[in-house]
């Protein structure tokens, strides 16, 4: 049984917190997302209509559990996660769904390996405000290279991060690099509360 999987609820909050302490810049959050935040981010990413869906930074799979219920029966889905402990927890919790241990920077290659040139929807749990500018650029570039024209991207940022220079820079990048972008309502039922951002290629 893994550090992040308790076998009953499938999620171990203490394990998530320990990963945050060990890799603060990569994990970027002390707790997994709530199902309310997961519901908003998956709706604005257009998951219910999408044929190909990719999740960036799936962690232990809290957003994925909600996303899974909205997936079309014929949809191709895979999640990307860079932390091997999280990958193990995800596999224990959601054995029927594919998770790839790797960086979201390599999404175009992972799509090609699954016979797709592009995807319709990207749901991101990446901690954008914790990333430096070159990494934000590479990850957003990978999202843009992977989405079909009109494809949807959705992510979230904690309200405490929205005012940080890195958070503001990320929002500006979304607005300048996608053809449309906006923000959704604040999700108060999350620790910490978060704002959902959406963009369309
Ligand atoms: C804030 S946590 C979100 C976890 C989960 N999606 C949730 O909302 O509860 C961010 C996740 O992104 C992962 N991550 C960070 N950089 C990544 C990268 N370049 N590619 C894939 N995953 C990454 C971290 O390991 C961590 O699991």
GROMACS .gro file of N, CA and C in nm, residues 23-195:
model
  519
   23UNK      N    1   0.852   1.847  -0.234
   23UNK     CA    2   0.868   1.909  -0.368
   23UNK      C    3   0.775   2.030  -0.379
   24UNK      N    4   0.796   2.136  -0.300
   24UNK     CA    5   0.699   2.247  -0.295
   24UNK      C    6   0.675   2.315  -0.430
   25UNK      N    7   0.780   2.332  -0.510
   25UNK     CA    8   0.765   2.406  -0.637
   25UNK      C    9   0.696   2.323  -0.743
   26UNK      N   10   0.703   2.193  -0.727
   26UNK     CA   11   0.644   2.104  -0.827
   26UNK      C   12   0.498   2.072  -0.791
   27UNK      N   13   0.473   2.047  -0.662
   27UNK     CA   14   0.338   2.009  -0.618
   27UNK      C   15   0.252   2.135  -0.604
   28UNK      N   16   0.307   2.240  -0.541
   28UNK     CA   17   0.241   2.370  -0.541
   28UNK      C   18   0.114   2.381  -0.460
   29UNK      N   19   0.075   2.277  -0.385
   29UNK     CA   20  -0.048   2.281  -0.306
   29UNK      C   21  -0.031   2.188  -0.189
   30UNK      N   22  -0.088   2.226  -0.074
   30UNK     CA   23  -0.073   2.138   0.042
   30UNK      C   24  -0.183   2.035   0.052
   31UNK      N   25  -0.288   2.051  -0.032
   31UNK     CA   26  -0.398   1.954  -0.029
   31UNK      C   27  -0.449   1.933  -0.171
   32UNK      N   28  -0.509   1.818  -0.192
   32UNK     CA   29  -0.568   1.790  -0.323
   32UNK      C   30  -0.694   1.876  -0.343
   33UNK      N   31  -0.735   1.891  -0.469
   33UNK     CA   32  -0.853   1.973  -0.501
   33UNK      C   33  -0.982   1.910  -0.449
   34UNK      N   34  -1.082   1.995  -0.426
   34UNK     CA   35  -1.214   1.945  -0.385
   34UNK      C   36  -1.292   1.898  -0.508
   35UNK      N   37  -1.400   1.825  -0.483
   35UNK     CA   38  -1.481   1.780  -0.596
   35UNK      C   39  -1.556   1.897  -0.660
   36UNK      N   40  -1.577   2.006  -0.584
   36UNK     CA   41  -1.645   2.124  -0.639
   36UNK      C   42  -1.555   2.193  -0.742
   37UNK      N   43  -1.426   2.207  -0.706
   37UNK     CA   44  -1.332   2.267  -0.801
   37UNK      C   45  -1.317   2.176  -0.923
   38UNK      N   46  -1.311   2.046  -0.898
   38UNK     CA   47  -1.298   1.949  -1.008
   38UNK      C   48  -1.417   1.960  -1.103
   39UNK      N   49  -1.536   1.983  -1.047
   39UNK     CA   50  -1.656   1.992  -1.129
   39UNK      C   51  -1.647   2.114  -1.222
   40UNK      N   52  -1.606   2.229  -1.167
   40UNK     CA   53  -1.599   2.351  -1.249
   40UNK      C   54  -1.492   2.339  -1.357
   41UNK      N   55  -1.374   2.293  -1.320
   41UNK     CA   56  -1.262   2.291  -1.416
   41UNK      C   57  -1.290   2.192  -1.530
   42UNK      N   58  -1.356   2.082  -1.500
   42UNK     CA   59  -1.384   1.984  -1.606
   42UNK      C   60  -1.498   2.032  -1.697
   43UNK      N   61  -1.594   2.108  -1.640
   43UNK     CA   62  -1.704   2.163  -1.724
   43UNK      C   63  -1.648   2.267  -1.821
   44UNK      N   64  -1.567   2.363  -1.768
   44UNK     CA   65  -1.521   2.470  -1.857
   44UNK      C   66  -1.419   2.419  -1.960
   45UNK      N   67  -1.359   2.303  -1.931
   45UNK     CA   68  -1.267   2.243  -2.030
   45UNK      C   69  -1.345   2.167  -2.139
   46UNK      N   70  -1.476   2.161  -2.127
   46UNK     CA   71  -1.557   2.095  -2.230
   46UNK      C   72  -1.540   1.944  -2.233
   47UNK      N   73  -1.510   1.884  -2.117
   47UNK     CA   74  -1.487   1.738  -2.114
   47UNK      C   75  -1.606   1.658  -2.168
   48UNK      N   76  -1.732   1.693  -2.135
   48UNK     CA   77  -1.844   1.608  -2.179
   48UNK      C   78  -1.856   1.596  -2.332
   49UNK      N   79  -1.805   1.696  -2.405
   49UNK     CA   80  -1.819   1.691  -2.553
   49UNK      C   81  -1.694   1.637  -2.620
   50UNK      N   82  -1.585   1.623  -2.546
   50UNK     CA   83  -1.454   1.599  -2.609
   50UNK      C   84  -1.432   1.453  -2.646
   51UNK      N   85  -1.359   1.437  -2.760
   51UNK     CA   86  -1.325   1.301  -2.805
   51UNK      C   87  -1.189   1.259  -2.747
   52UNK      N   88  -1.099   1.357  -2.730
   52UNK     CA   89  -0.966   1.329  -2.673
   52UNK      C   90  -0.938   1.429  -2.561
   53UNK      N   91  -0.912   1.375  -2.443
   53UNK     CA   92  -0.894   1.459  -2.324
   53UNK      C   93  -0.761   1.423  -2.257
   54UNK      N   94  -0.684   1.526  -2.220
   54UNK     CA   95  -0.557   1.505  -2.148
   54UNK      C   96  -0.563   1.584  -2.018
   55UNK      N   97  -0.516   1.521  -1.910
   55UNK     CA   98  -0.507   1.593  -1.782
   55UNK      C   99  -0.360   1.617  -1.748
   56UNK      N  100  -0.326   1.741  -1.715
   56UNK     CA  101  -0.190   1.777  -1.675
   56UNK      C  102  -0.181   1.775  -1.522
   57UNK      N  103  -0.083   1.707  -1.466
   57UNK     CA  104  -0.059   1.713  -1.322
   57UNK      C  105  -0.173   1.652  -1.243
   58UNK      N  106  -0.200   1.524  -1.266
   58UNK     CA  107  -0.319   1.459  -1.207
   58UNK      C  108  -0.305   1.432  -1.058
   59UNK      N  109  -0.184   1.434  -1.004
   59UNK     CA  110  -0.167   1.406  -0.861
   59UNK      C  111  -0.223   1.269  -0.826
   60UNK      N  112  -0.302   1.264  -0.719
   60UNK     CA  113  -0.359   1.135  -0.677
   60UNK      C  114  -0.490   1.103  -0.749
   61UNK      N  115  -0.534   1.195  -0.836
   61UNK     CA  116  -0.652   1.165  -0.918
   61UNK      C  117  -0.783   1.221  -0.864
   62UNK      N  118  -0.776   1.327  -0.782
   62UNK     CA  119  -0.901   1.382  -0.728
   62UNK      C  120  -0.986   1.449  -0.838
   63UNK      N  121  -0.920   1.522  -0.927
   63UNK     CA  122  -0.996   1.582  -1.039
   63UNK      C  123  -1.038   1.471  -1.135
   64UNK      N  124  -0.950   1.375  -1.154
   64UNK     CA  125  -0.978   1.266  -1.250
   64UNK      C  126  -1.104   1.188  -1.210
   65UNK      N  127  -1.126   1.171  -1.080
   65UNK     CA  128  -1.245   1.095  -1.037
   65UNK      C  129  -1.373   1.162  -1.085
   66UNK      N  130  -1.374   1.295  -1.086
   66UNK     CA  131  -1.492   1.370  -1.133
   66UNK      C  132  -1.494   1.369  -1.287
   67UNK      N  133  -1.377   1.391  -1.345
   67UNK     CA  134  -1.364   1.394  -1.491
   67UNK      C  135  -1.414   1.264  -1.555
   68UNK      N  136  -1.378   1.154  -1.493
   68UNK     CA  137  -1.411   1.020  -1.544
   68UNK      C  138  -1.562   1.005  -1.568
   69UNK      N  139  -1.642   1.063  -1.479
   69UNK     CA  140  -1.788   1.048  -1.489
   69UNK      C  141  -1.844   1.130  -1.605
   70UNK      N  142  -1.767   1.229  -1.653
   70UNK     CA  143  -1.816   1.315  -1.760
   70UNK      C  144  -1.764   1.273  -1.897
   71UNK      N  145  -1.672   1.177  -1.899
   71UNK     CA  146  -1.610   1.137  -2.027
   71UNK      C  147  -1.711   1.067  -2.117
   72UNK      N  148  -1.708   1.101  -2.246
   72UNK     CA  149  -1.786   1.026  -2.344
   72UNK      C  150  -1.738   0.881  -2.344
   73UNK      N  151  -1.828   0.789  -2.379
   73UNK     CA  152  -1.789   0.647  -2.379
   73UNK      C  153  -1.676   0.618  -2.476
   74UNK      N  154  -1.676   0.692  -2.589
   74UNK     CA  155  -1.575   0.665  -2.692
   74UNK      C  156  -1.452   0.756  -2.679
   75UNK      N  157  -1.441   0.828  -2.568
   75UNK     CA  158  -1.330   0.924  -2.555
   75UNK      C  159  -1.199   0.853  -2.525
   76UNK      N  160  -1.091   0.915  -2.577
   76UNK     CA  161  -0.956   0.871  -2.538
   76UNK      C  162  -0.911   0.966  -2.427
   77UNK      N  163  -0.866   0.908  -2.315
   77UNK     CA  164  -0.821   0.991  -2.204
   77UNK      C  165  -0.689   0.937  -2.152
   78UNK      N  166  -0.596   1.027  -2.119
   78UNK     CA  167  -0.481   0.990  -2.037
   78UNK      C  168  -0.439   1.109  -1.951
   79UNK      N  169  -0.380   1.074  -1.837
   79UNK     CA  170  -0.333   1.176  -1.743
   79UNK      C  171  -0.180   1.175  -1.743
   80UNK      N  172  -0.122   1.292  -1.715
   80UNK     CA  173   0.024   1.303  -1.705
   80UNK      C  174   0.061   1.349  -1.565
   81UNK      N  175   0.162   1.285  -1.511
   81UNK     CA  176   0.205   1.319  -1.374
   81UNK      C  177   0.354   1.292  -1.364
   82UNK      N  178   0.426   1.389  -1.308
   82UNK     CA  179   0.572   1.381  -1.304
   82UNK      C  180   0.624   1.311  -1.178
   83UNK      N  181   0.542   1.304  -1.073
   83UNK     CA  182   0.587   1.251  -0.943
   83UNK      C  183   0.550   1.102  -0.931
   84UNK      N  184   0.651   1.015  -0.919
   84UNK     CA  185   0.623   0.870  -0.917
   84UNK      C  186   0.534   0.825  -0.801
   85UNK      N  187   0.543   0.893  -0.685
   85UNK     CA  188   0.456   0.855  -0.571
   85UNK      C  189   0.309   0.881  -0.606
   86UNK      N  190   0.285   0.995  -0.670
   86UNK     CA  191   0.147   1.026  -0.711
   86UNK      C  192   0.099   0.927  -0.818
   87UNK      N  193   0.189   0.891  -0.908
   87UNK     CA  194   0.150   0.797  -1.014
   87UNK      C  195   0.106   0.665  -0.951
   88UNK      N  196   0.179   0.619  -0.853
   88UNK     CA  197   0.145   0.493  -0.786
   88UNK      C  198   0.008   0.503  -0.717
   89UNK      N  199  -0.014   0.617  -0.647
   89UNK     CA  200  -0.142   0.636  -0.577
   89UNK      C  201  -0.258   0.640  -0.677
   90UNK      N  202  -0.236   0.709  -0.789
   90UNK     CA  203  -0.339   0.719  -0.894
   90UNK      C  204  -0.373   0.579  -0.946
   91UNK      N  205  -0.271   0.500  -0.972
   91UNK     CA  206  -0.295   0.366  -1.028
   91UNK      C  207  -0.371   0.278  -0.929
   92UNK      N  208  -0.345   0.294  -0.799
   92UNK     CA  209  -0.418   0.218  -0.698
   92UNK      C  210  -0.564   0.260  -0.692
   93UNK      N  211  -0.584   0.390  -0.708
   93UNK     CA  212  -0.717   0.449  -0.690
   93UNK      C  213  -0.805   0.435  -0.813
   94UNK      N  214  -0.743   0.452  -0.930
   94UNK     CA  215  -0.819   0.455  -1.056
   94UNK      C  216  -0.756   0.356  -1.155
   95UNK      N  217  -0.764   0.227  -1.126
   95UNK     CA  218  -0.692   0.129  -1.208
   95UNK      C  219  -0.737   0.124  -1.354
   96UNK      N  220  -0.858   0.170  -1.382
   96UNK     CA  221  -0.908   0.163  -1.520
   96UNK      C  222  -0.864   0.278  -1.608
   97UNK      N  223  -0.796   0.376  -1.552
   97UNK     CA  224  -0.760   0.494  -1.632
   97UNK      C  225  -0.610   0.501  -1.654
   98UNK      N  226  -0.572   0.556  -1.768
   98UNK     CA  227  -0.428   0.558  -1.801
   98UNK      C  228  -0.359   0.682  -1.743
   99UNK      N  229  -0.251   0.657  -1.671
   99UNK     CA  230  -0.165   0.768  -1.627
   99UNK      C  231  -0.024   0.741  -1.678
  100UNK      N  232   0.039   0.846  -1.730
  100UNK     CA  233   0.175   0.834  -1.782
  100UNK      C  234   0.267   0.908  -1.687
  101UNK      N  235   0.375   0.844  -1.647
  101UNK     CA  236   0.472   0.913  -1.562
  101UNK      C  237   0.562   0.994  -1.654
  102UNK      N  238   0.541   1.124  -1.657
  102UNK     CA  239   0.618   1.209  -1.747
  102UNK      C  240   0.571   1.352  -1.735
  103UNK      N  241   0.639   1.440  -1.810
  103UNK     CA  242   0.606   1.582  -1.802
  103UNK      C  243   0.503   1.621  -1.907
  104UNK      N  244   0.416   1.713  -1.868
  104UNK     CA  245   0.316   1.767  -1.961
  104UNK      C  246   0.385   1.838  -2.079
  105UNK      N  247   0.512   1.873  -2.063
  105UNK     CA  248   0.586   1.935  -2.174
  105UNK      C  249   0.591   1.842  -2.296
  106UNK      N  250   0.579   1.712  -2.272
  106UNK     CA  251   0.591   1.614  -2.381
  106UNK      C  252   0.455   1.565  -2.433
  107UNK      N  253   0.350   1.641  -2.407
  107UNK     CA  254   0.215   1.598  -2.448
  107UNK      C  255   0.203   1.567  -2.599
  108UNK      N  256   0.260   1.651  -2.689
  108UNK     CA  257   0.245   1.617  -2.832
  108UNK      C  258   0.297   1.476  -2.864
  109UNK      N  259   0.409   1.439  -2.801
  109UNK     CA  260   0.463   1.303  -2.826
  109UNK      C  261   0.370   1.196  -2.768
  110UNK      N  262   0.318   1.218  -2.646
  110UNK     CA  263   0.229   1.119  -2.586
  110UNK      C  264   0.101   1.102  -2.670
  111UNK      N  265   0.055   1.212  -2.731
  111UNK     CA  266  -0.063   1.202  -2.818
  111UNK      C  267  -0.030   1.119  -2.942
  112UNK      N  268   0.084   1.150  -3.004
  112UNK     CA  269   0.123   1.076  -3.126
  112UNK      C  270   0.137   0.928  -3.096
  113UNK      N  271   0.193   0.895  -2.979
  113UNK     CA  272   0.211   0.753  -2.943
  113UNK      C  273   0.076   0.681  -2.929
  114UNK      N  274  -0.032   0.758  -2.909
  114UNK     CA  275  -0.166   0.700  -2.896
  114UNK      C  276  -0.248   0.722  -3.023
  115UNK      N  277  -0.179   0.757  -3.132
  115UNK     CA  278  -0.244   0.767  -3.263
  115UNK      C  279  -0.322   0.895  -3.284
  116UNK      N  280  -0.298   0.998  -3.204
  116UNK     CA  281  -0.369   1.125  -3.221
  116UNK      C  282  -0.270   1.237  -3.249
  117UNK      N  283  -0.309   1.329  -3.335
  117UNK     CA  284  -0.226   1.448  -3.361
  117UNK      C  285  -0.258   1.557  -3.260
  118UNK      N  286  -0.386   1.564  -3.222
  118UNK     CA  287  -0.430   1.673  -3.132
  118UNK      C  288  -0.532   1.619  -3.032
  119UNK      N  289  -0.567   1.705  -2.935
  119UNK     CA  290  -0.675   1.671  -2.841
  119UNK      C  291  -0.777   1.785  -2.842
  120UNK      N  292  -0.894   1.757  -2.785
  120UNK     CA  293  -1.003   1.858  -2.782
  120UNK      C  294  -1.004   1.935  -2.651
  121UNK      N  295  -0.951   1.873  -2.547
  121UNK     CA  296  -0.965   1.931  -2.414
  121UNK      C  297  -0.844   1.898  -2.328
  122UNK      N  298  -0.796   2.002  -2.256
  122UNK     CA  299  -0.689   1.981  -2.157
  122UNK      C  300  -0.738   2.036  -2.023
  123UNK      N  301  -0.733   1.950  -1.922
  123UNK     CA  302  -0.766   1.990  -1.785
  123UNK      C  303  -0.634   1.994  -1.709
  124UNK      N  304  -0.600   2.110  -1.656
  124UNK     CA  305  -0.469   2.121  -1.590
  124UNK      C  306  -0.482   2.144  -1.441
  125UNK      N  307  -0.404   2.068  -1.366
  125UNK     CA  308  -0.391   2.090  -1.221
  125UNK      C  309  -0.252   2.141  -1.187
  126UNK      N  310  -0.179   2.188  -1.287
  126UNK     CA  311  -0.040   2.232  -1.262
  126UNK      C  312  -0.037   2.359  -1.178
  127UNK      N  313   0.062   2.373  -1.089
  127UNK     CA  314   0.072   2.492  -1.004
  127UNK      C  315   0.145   2.605  -1.076
  128UNK      N  316   0.075   2.672  -1.167
  128UNK     CA  317   0.138   2.769  -1.257
  128UNK      C  318   0.214   2.879  -1.183
  129UNK      N  319   0.157   2.926  -1.072
  129UNK     CA  320   0.220   3.039  -1.001
  129UNK      C  321   0.352   2.999  -0.936
  130UNK      N  322   0.375   2.868  -0.920
  130UNK     CA  323   0.501   2.822  -0.860
  130UNK      C  324   0.611   2.807  -0.966
  131UNK      N  325   0.574   2.819  -1.094
  131UNK     CA  326   0.670   2.794  -1.203
  131UNK      C  327   0.738   2.923  -1.248
  132UNK      N  328   0.865   2.911  -1.291
  132UNK     CA  329   0.932   3.028  -1.347
  132UNK      C  330   0.883   3.050  -1.491
  133UNK      N  331   0.919   3.164  -1.548
  133UNK     CA  332   0.864   3.200  -1.678
  133UNK      C  333   0.900   3.100  -1.789
  134UNK      N  334   1.028   3.055  -1.799
  134UNK     CA  335   1.058   2.960  -1.907
  134UNK      C  336   0.974   2.832  -1.897
  135UNK      N  337   0.951   2.784  -1.774
  135UNK     CA  338   0.870   2.661  -1.760
  135UNK      C  339   0.723   2.688  -1.796
  136UNK      N  340   0.670   2.802  -1.752
  136UNK     CA  341   0.532   2.837  -1.793
  136UNK      C  342   0.522   2.839  -1.945
  137UNK      N  343   0.624   2.898  -2.011
  137UNK     CA  344   0.621   2.907  -2.158
  137UNK      C  345   0.624   2.770  -2.223
  138UNK      N  346   0.710   2.683  -2.171
  138UNK     CA  347   0.722   2.550  -2.233
  138UNK      C  348   0.592   2.470  -2.215
  139UNK      N  349   0.532   2.481  -2.096
  139UNK     CA  350   0.410   2.404  -2.070
  139UNK      C  351   0.291   2.459  -2.149
  140UNK      N  352   0.281   2.593  -2.156
  140UNK     CA  353   0.171   2.649  -2.236
  140UNK      C  354   0.192   2.620  -2.385
  141UNK      N  355   0.319   2.621  -2.428
  141UNK     CA  356   0.351   2.586  -2.567
  141UNK      C  357   0.308   2.443  -2.597
  142UNK      N  358   0.332   2.354  -2.504
  142UNK     CA  359   0.292   2.213  -2.524
  142UNK      C  360   0.140   2.202  -2.531
  143UNK      N  361   0.069   2.280  -2.449
  143UNK     CA  362  -0.078   2.277  -2.453
  143UNK      C  363  -0.126   2.327  -2.589
  144UNK      N  364  -0.067   2.438  -2.637
  144UNK     CA  365  -0.110   2.495  -2.765
  144UNK      C  366  -0.077   2.401  -2.881
  145UNK      N  367   0.040   2.339  -2.876
  145UNK     CA  368   0.078   2.245  -2.983
  145UNK      C  369  -0.013   2.122  -2.983
  146UNK      N  370  -0.072   2.090  -2.868
  146UNK     CA  371  -0.150   1.967  -2.856
  146UNK      C  372  -0.298   1.986  -2.890
  147UNK      N  373  -0.350   2.106  -2.864
  147UNK     CA  374  -0.494   2.128  -2.886
  147UNK      C  375  -0.526   2.147  -3.034
  148UNK      N  376  -0.641   2.099  -3.077
  148UNK     CA  377  -0.688   2.131  -3.213
  148UNK      C  378  -0.738   2.276  -3.211
  149UNK      N  379  -0.750   2.343  -3.328
  149UNK     CA  380  -0.808   2.477  -3.329
  149UNK      C  381  -0.948   2.470  -3.267
  150UNK      N  382  -0.978   2.560  -3.176
  150UNK     CA  383  -1.107   2.558  -3.105
  150UNK      C  384  -1.106   2.470  -2.981
  151UNK      N  385  -0.997   2.395  -2.960
  151UNK     CA  386  -0.986   2.308  -2.842
  151UNK      C  387  -0.978   2.391  -2.713
  152UNK      N  388  -1.021   2.329  -2.604
  152UNK     CA  389  -1.034   2.404  -2.478
  152UNK      C  390  -0.932   2.363  -2.373
  153UNK      N  391  -0.886   2.463  -2.299
  153UNK     CA  392  -0.787   2.445  -2.192
  153UNK      C  393  -0.848   2.505  -2.065
  154UNK      N  394  -0.840   2.433  -1.954
  154UNK     CA  395  -0.889   2.491  -1.827
  154UNK      C  396  -0.793   2.456  -1.716
  155UNK      N  397  -0.779   2.552  -1.624
  155UNK     CA  398  -0.689   2.532  -1.512
  155UNK      C  399  -0.741   2.614  -1.394
  156UNK      N  400  -0.672   2.605  -1.281
  156UNK     CA  401  -0.715   2.685  -1.166
  156UNK      C  402  -0.593   2.745  -1.097
  157UNK      N  403  -0.620   2.850  -1.020
  157UNK     CA  404  -0.513   2.913  -0.942
  157UNK      C  405  -0.573   2.954  -0.808
  158UNK      N  406  -0.499   2.934  -0.701
  158UNK     CA  407  -0.549   2.973  -0.570
  158UNK      C  408  -0.560   3.125  -0.563
  159UNK      N  409  -0.662   3.176  -0.492
  159UNK     CA  410  -0.679   3.323  -0.491
  159UNK      C  411  -0.557   3.393  -0.432
  160UNK      N  412  -0.486   3.324  -0.345
  160UNK     CA  413  -0.364   3.383  -0.289
  160UNK      C  414  -0.255   3.398  -0.396
  161UNK      N  415  -0.260   3.317  -0.501
  161UNK     CA  416  -0.155   3.321  -0.605
  161UNK      C  417  -0.188   3.419  -0.717
  162UNK      N  418  -0.316   3.455  -0.729
  162UNK     CA  419  -0.360   3.537  -0.842
  162UNK      C  420  -0.287   3.672  -0.843
  163UNK      N  421  -0.254   3.723  -0.723
  163UNK     CA  422  -0.190   3.855  -0.714
  163UNK      C  423  -0.037   3.847  -0.723
  164UNK      N  424   0.018   3.727  -0.718
  164UNK     CA  425   0.164   3.715  -0.729
  164UNK      C  426   0.209   3.751  -0.870
  165UNK      N  427   0.332   3.806  -0.887
  165UNK     CA  428   0.378   3.838  -1.023
  165UNK      C  429   0.369   3.717  -1.117
  166UNK      N  430   0.404   3.599  -1.066
  166UNK     CA  431   0.401   3.480  -1.152
  166UNK      C  432   0.258   3.444  -1.191
  167UNK      N  433   0.162   3.467  -1.099
  167UNK     CA  434   0.021   3.438  -1.129
  167UNK      C  435  -0.033   3.535  -1.232
  168UNK      N  436   0.003   3.665  -1.217
  168UNK     CA  437  -0.045   3.766  -1.313
  168UNK      C  438   0.016   3.744  -1.450
  169UNK      N  439   0.145   3.704  -1.450
  169UNK     CA  440   0.214   3.678  -1.577
  169UNK      C  441   0.146   3.562  -1.650
  170UNK      N  442   0.108   3.459  -1.573
  170UNK     CA  443   0.044   3.343  -1.636
  170UNK      C  444  -0.089   3.383  -1.701
  171UNK      N  445  -0.168   3.464  -1.630
  171UNK     CA  446  -0.299   3.506  -1.683
  171UNK      C  447  -0.279   3.585  -1.814
  172UNK      N  448  -0.179   3.675  -1.815
  172UNK     CA  449  -0.152   3.754  -1.937
  172UNK      C  450  -0.110   3.664  -2.052
  173UNK      N  451  -0.032   3.561  -2.019
  173UNK     CA  452   0.013   3.468  -2.124
  173UNK      C  453  -0.107   3.395  -2.185
  174UNK      N  454  -0.200   3.354  -2.098
  174UNK     CA  455  -0.319   3.285  -2.149
  174UNK      C  456  -0.394   3.376  -2.247
  175UNK      N  457  -0.412   3.502  -2.205
  175UNK     CA  458  -0.490   3.596  -2.287
  175UNK      C  459  -0.419   3.626  -2.419
  176UNK      N  460  -0.285   3.630  -2.418
  176UNK     CA  461  -0.215   3.669  -2.541
  176UNK      C  462  -0.191   3.550  -2.634
  177UNK      N  463  -0.182   3.429  -2.580
  177UNK     CA  464  -0.144   3.317  -2.666
  177UNK      C  465  -0.263   3.236  -2.718
  178UNK      N  466  -0.377   3.245  -2.650
  178UNK     CA  467  -0.496   3.173  -2.698
  178UNK      C  468  -0.588   3.273  -2.769
  179UNK      N  469  -0.682   3.222  -2.852
  179UNK     CA  470  -0.767   3.316  -2.923
  179UNK      C  471  -0.874   3.375  -2.832
  180UNK      N  472  -0.916   3.300  -2.731
  180UNK     CA  473  -1.012   3.352  -2.632
  180UNK      C  474  -0.968   3.304  -2.496
  181UNK      N  475  -0.991   3.386  -2.393
  181UNK     CA  476  -0.959   3.341  -2.257
  181UNK      C  477  -1.045   3.415  -2.158
  182UNK      N  478  -1.066   3.356  -2.043
  182UNK     CA  479  -1.146   3.423  -1.940
  182UNK      C  480  -1.134   3.350  -1.808
  183UNK      N  481  -1.205   3.402  -1.710
  183UNK     CA  482  -1.203   3.333  -1.582
  183UNK      C  483  -1.345   3.300  -1.540
  184UNK      N  484  -1.353   3.194  -1.464
  184UNK     CA  485  -1.483   3.150  -1.418
  184UNK      C  486  -1.502   3.199  -1.275
  185UNK      N  487  -1.610   3.152  -1.213
  185UNK     CA  488  -1.637   3.198  -1.076
  185UNK      C  489  -1.531   3.147  -0.977
  186UNK      N  490  -1.524   3.212  -0.862
  186UNK     CA  491  -1.435   3.164  -0.755
  186UNK      C  492  -1.499   3.040  -0.694
  187UNK      N  493  -1.419   2.939  -0.676
  187UNK     CA  494  -1.468   2.819  -0.608
  187UNK      C  495  -1.427   2.832  -0.461
  188UNK      N  496  -1.523   2.867  -0.378
  188UNK     CA  497  -1.495   2.886  -0.235
  188UNK      C  498  -1.483   2.754  -0.163
  189UNK      N  499  -1.545   2.650  -0.220
  189UNK     CA  500  -1.542   2.519  -0.152
  189UNK      C  501  -1.418   2.443  -0.194
  190UNK      N  502  -1.304   2.504  -0.168
  190UNK     CA  503  -1.175   2.441  -0.194
  190UNK      C  504  -1.076   2.501  -0.096
  191UNK      N  505  -0.977   2.424  -0.059
  191UNK     CA  506  -0.876   2.474   0.035
  191UNK      C  507  -0.741   2.487  -0.034
  192UNK      N  508  -0.688   2.605  -0.061
  192UNK     CA  509  -0.753   2.735  -0.047
  192UNK      C  510  -0.853   2.759  -0.160
  193UNK      N  511  -0.944   2.858  -0.147
  193UNK     CA  512  -1.036   2.889  -0.258
  193UNK      C  513  -0.957   2.917  -0.387
  194UNK      N  514  -1.020   2.887  -0.499
  194UNK     CA  515  -0.946   2.895  -0.627
  194UNK      C  516  -1.031   2.960  -0.735
  195UNK      N  517  -0.961   3.018  -0.833
  195UNK     CA  518  -1.027   3.075  -0.951
  195UNK      C  519  -0.997   2.984  -1.069
   0.00000   0.00000   0.00000
